[in-house]
Backbone as JSON, one array per atom type, in Angstrom:
{
  "sequence": "AASDVYKRQVVTITVDKGTDLSNVFATCTLSSGATLSPALGGYQDWSRLNKEFTVTSASGKRSKPWTVIFKTK",
  "N": [[63.21, 76.66, -78.05], [61.91, 75.65, -74.88], [59.18, 75.64, -74.63], [56.91, 76.08, -77.06], [54.86, 78.67, -78.06], [51.85, 79.27, -79.63], [49.81, 81.23, -81.92], [46.95, 82.74, -80.46], [43.89, 81.02, -80.2], [40.4, 81.22, -80.97], [37.2, 80.48, -79.77], [33.9, 80.96, -80.51], [30.73, 81.24, -79.12], [27.39, 81.56, -79.76], [24.58, 82.81, -78.13], [21.1, 83.21, -77.17], [19.97, 86.51, -76.36], [19.7, 87.36, -72.96], [20.07, 84.83, -71.99], [20.84, 82.74, -69.27], [23.95, 82.7, -68.03], [25.22, 82.04, -65.75], [25.56, 79.55, -64.69], [26.85, 77.35, -66.24], [27.5, 74.27, -67.85], [30.31, 73.26, -69.22], [32.24, 71.43, -71.6], [35.14, 69.85, -73.06], [37.13, 68.16, -75.53], [40.3, 66.74, -75.61], [43.5, 65.89, -77.14], [45.05, 62.73, -76.42], [46.58, 62.74, -73.3], [47.06, 65.48, -73.32], [46.63, 68.64, -71.62], [44.37, 70.94, -69.98], [44.27, 74.23, -68.84], [42.92, 76.85, -66.94], [41.3, 73.96, -65.55], [38.25, 72.53, -66.82], [35.53, 72.0, -64.87], [32.65, 70.69, -63.89], [29.77, 72.79, -63.26], [30.05, 76.2, -64.19], [30.49, 79.77, -63.81], [29.85, 81.78, -66.46], [29.17, 84.36, -66.94], [30.68, 86.62, -67.4], [31.19, 86.51, -70.02], [33.52, 85.7, -71.41], [36.35, 83.48, -71.31], [39.72, 82.53, -70.65], [41.97, 79.99, -71.66], [44.62, 77.53, -71.52], [46.0, 75.12, -73.58], [48.05, 72.38, -73.22], [50.48, 70.29, -74.66], [50.89, 66.68, -74.47], [53.56, 66.07, -74.09], [54.43, 68.36, -72.95], [55.88, 70.22, -74.28], [54.71, 71.95, -76.06], [52.35, 74.6, -76.15], [49.13, 76.19, -76.34], [47.28, 79.12, -76.35], [43.83, 79.68, -75.71], [40.75, 81.36, -76.25], [37.5, 81.46, -75.08], [34.47, 82.68, -76.09], [31.35, 83.97, -75.29], [28.72, 85.18, -77.15], [25.91, 87.34, -77.48], [22.78, 87.21, -79.25]],
  "CA": [[62.65, 76.98, -76.75], [61.28, 74.5, -74.22], [57.73, 75.7, -74.8], [56.5, 76.89, -78.2], [53.52, 79.22, -77.9], [51.27, 79.59, -80.92], [48.79, 82.26, -81.95], [45.74, 82.47, -79.68], [42.73, 80.52, -80.92], [39.16, 81.74, -80.39], [35.95, 79.76, -79.97], [32.79, 81.86, -80.23], [29.45, 80.56, -78.93], [26.32, 82.55, -79.78], [23.39, 82.43, -77.36], [20.04, 84.22, -77.17], [20.06, 87.56, -75.35], [18.96, 87.0, -71.76], [20.43, 83.48, -71.54], [21.53, 82.71, -67.97], [25.28, 82.1, -68.17], [25.83, 81.97, -64.41], [25.69, 78.16, -64.25], [27.01, 76.62, -67.51], [28.33, 73.06, -67.82], [31.08, 73.23, -70.47], [33.2, 70.34, -71.72], [35.94, 69.83, -74.29], [37.9, 66.94, -75.73], [41.69, 67.02, -75.99], [44.31, 64.73, -77.52], [45.48, 61.9, -75.3], [47.69, 63.26, -72.51], [47.08, 66.95, -73.29], [45.97, 69.2, -70.44], [43.7, 72.23, -70.1], [44.43, 75.02, -67.63], [42.39, 76.08, -65.83], [40.47, 72.81, -65.92], [36.79, 72.66, -66.8], [35.01, 71.02, -63.93], [31.29, 70.96, -63.43], [29.11, 74.03, -63.67], [30.85, 77.4, -63.95], [29.87, 81.06, -64.14], [30.37, 82.37, -67.7], [28.45, 85.62, -67.14], [31.61, 87.65, -67.89], [31.13, 86.28, -71.46], [34.68, 85.03, -72.0], [37.36, 82.89, -70.42], [40.95, 82.14, -71.34], [42.51, 78.69, -71.29], [45.83, 77.11, -72.21], [46.1, 73.69, -73.83], [49.46, 71.97, -73.26], [50.65, 68.95, -75.23], [51.24, 65.6, -73.53], [55.01, 66.15, -73.81], [54.7, 69.6, -72.24], [56.75, 71.07, -75.1], [53.93, 72.93, -76.82], [51.11, 75.07, -75.53], [48.38, 77.12, -77.18], [46.23, 79.82, -75.62], [42.49, 79.7, -76.31], [39.74, 82.2, -75.62], [36.12, 81.06, -75.36], [33.65, 83.89, -75.98], [29.9, 83.87, -75.47], [28.12, 86.39, -77.72], [24.45, 87.28, -77.5], [22.17, 87.65, -80.51]],
  "C": [[61.95, 75.74, -76.19], [59.78, 74.48, -74.45], [57.4, 76.63, -75.96], [55.08, 77.37, -77.96], [53.04, 79.69, -79.26], [50.24, 80.68, -80.79], [47.53, 81.82, -81.2], [44.61, 82.03, -80.61], [41.48, 81.02, -80.21], [38.0, 80.83, -80.76], [34.84, 80.72, -79.58], [31.49, 81.07, -80.19], [28.37, 81.64, -78.86], [25.09, 82.0, -79.06], [22.37, 83.55, -77.45], [20.27, 85.24, -76.06], [19.18, 87.17, -74.17], [19.25, 85.6, -71.25], [21.21, 83.57, -70.24], [22.85, 81.97, -68.14], [25.98, 81.92, -66.82], [26.07, 80.53, -63.94], [25.76, 77.23, -65.47], [27.91, 75.41, -67.3], [29.02, 72.96, -69.18], [32.06, 72.06, -70.44], [34.02, 70.53, -72.99], [36.7, 68.51, -74.34], [39.29, 67.32, -76.23], [42.36, 65.74, -76.47], [44.75, 63.99, -76.26], [46.7, 62.52, -74.6], [47.77, 64.77, -72.44], [46.32, 67.43, -72.06], [45.39, 70.58, -70.75], [43.85, 72.96, -68.77], [43.8, 76.39, -67.83], [41.46, 74.98, -66.33], [39.0, 73.2, -65.95], [36.28, 71.6, -65.86], [33.64, 71.41, -63.43], [30.75, 72.27, -63.96], [29.97, 75.22, -63.29], [30.08, 78.63, -64.37], [30.58, 81.64, -65.36], [29.75, 83.73, -67.95], [29.37, 86.77, -67.56], [31.8, 87.52, -69.4], [32.4, 85.73, -72.1], [35.63, 84.51, -70.93], [38.56, 82.49, -71.27], [41.48, 80.85, -70.76], [43.83, 78.47, -72.02], [45.79, 75.6, -72.35], [47.59, 73.37, -73.98], [49.55, 70.53, -73.75], [51.07, 67.95, -74.16], [52.71, 65.67, -73.15], [55.36, 67.38, -72.99], [55.53, 70.59, -73.04], [56.0, 72.15, -75.86], [52.69, 73.33, -76.03], [50.46, 76.07, -76.47], [47.31, 77.78, -76.34], [44.93, 79.82, -76.42], [41.63, 80.66, -75.54], [38.38, 81.68, -76.05], [35.25, 82.27, -75.07], [32.18, 83.53, -76.2], [29.41, 85.2, -76.0], [26.6, 86.23, -77.68], [23.93, 87.79, -78.83], [20.84, 88.31, -80.27]]
}
C-alpha cells in the first residue's frame, strides 16, 4: 500500500485538577522531514482533554495516528 498506517499511539499528560487548559502552548519534535497534522502552532485550547494528530514520514509512505490526552489528578 502507498501509505502504511500503524497502531494508534497515545501520550498521556497528567495535570492538577482545575488546571486551565484553554490556552496551552504545546510543542513536539519530529524526525527530519516528517510532518504533523494538524500542526501545533502557538497557544491552543486543550480543554476538551484530548486531541488527535497524524505523523507522516518525510517520504509520505508511512503515517501513524497519535492521541494526546490530558488527565486530571
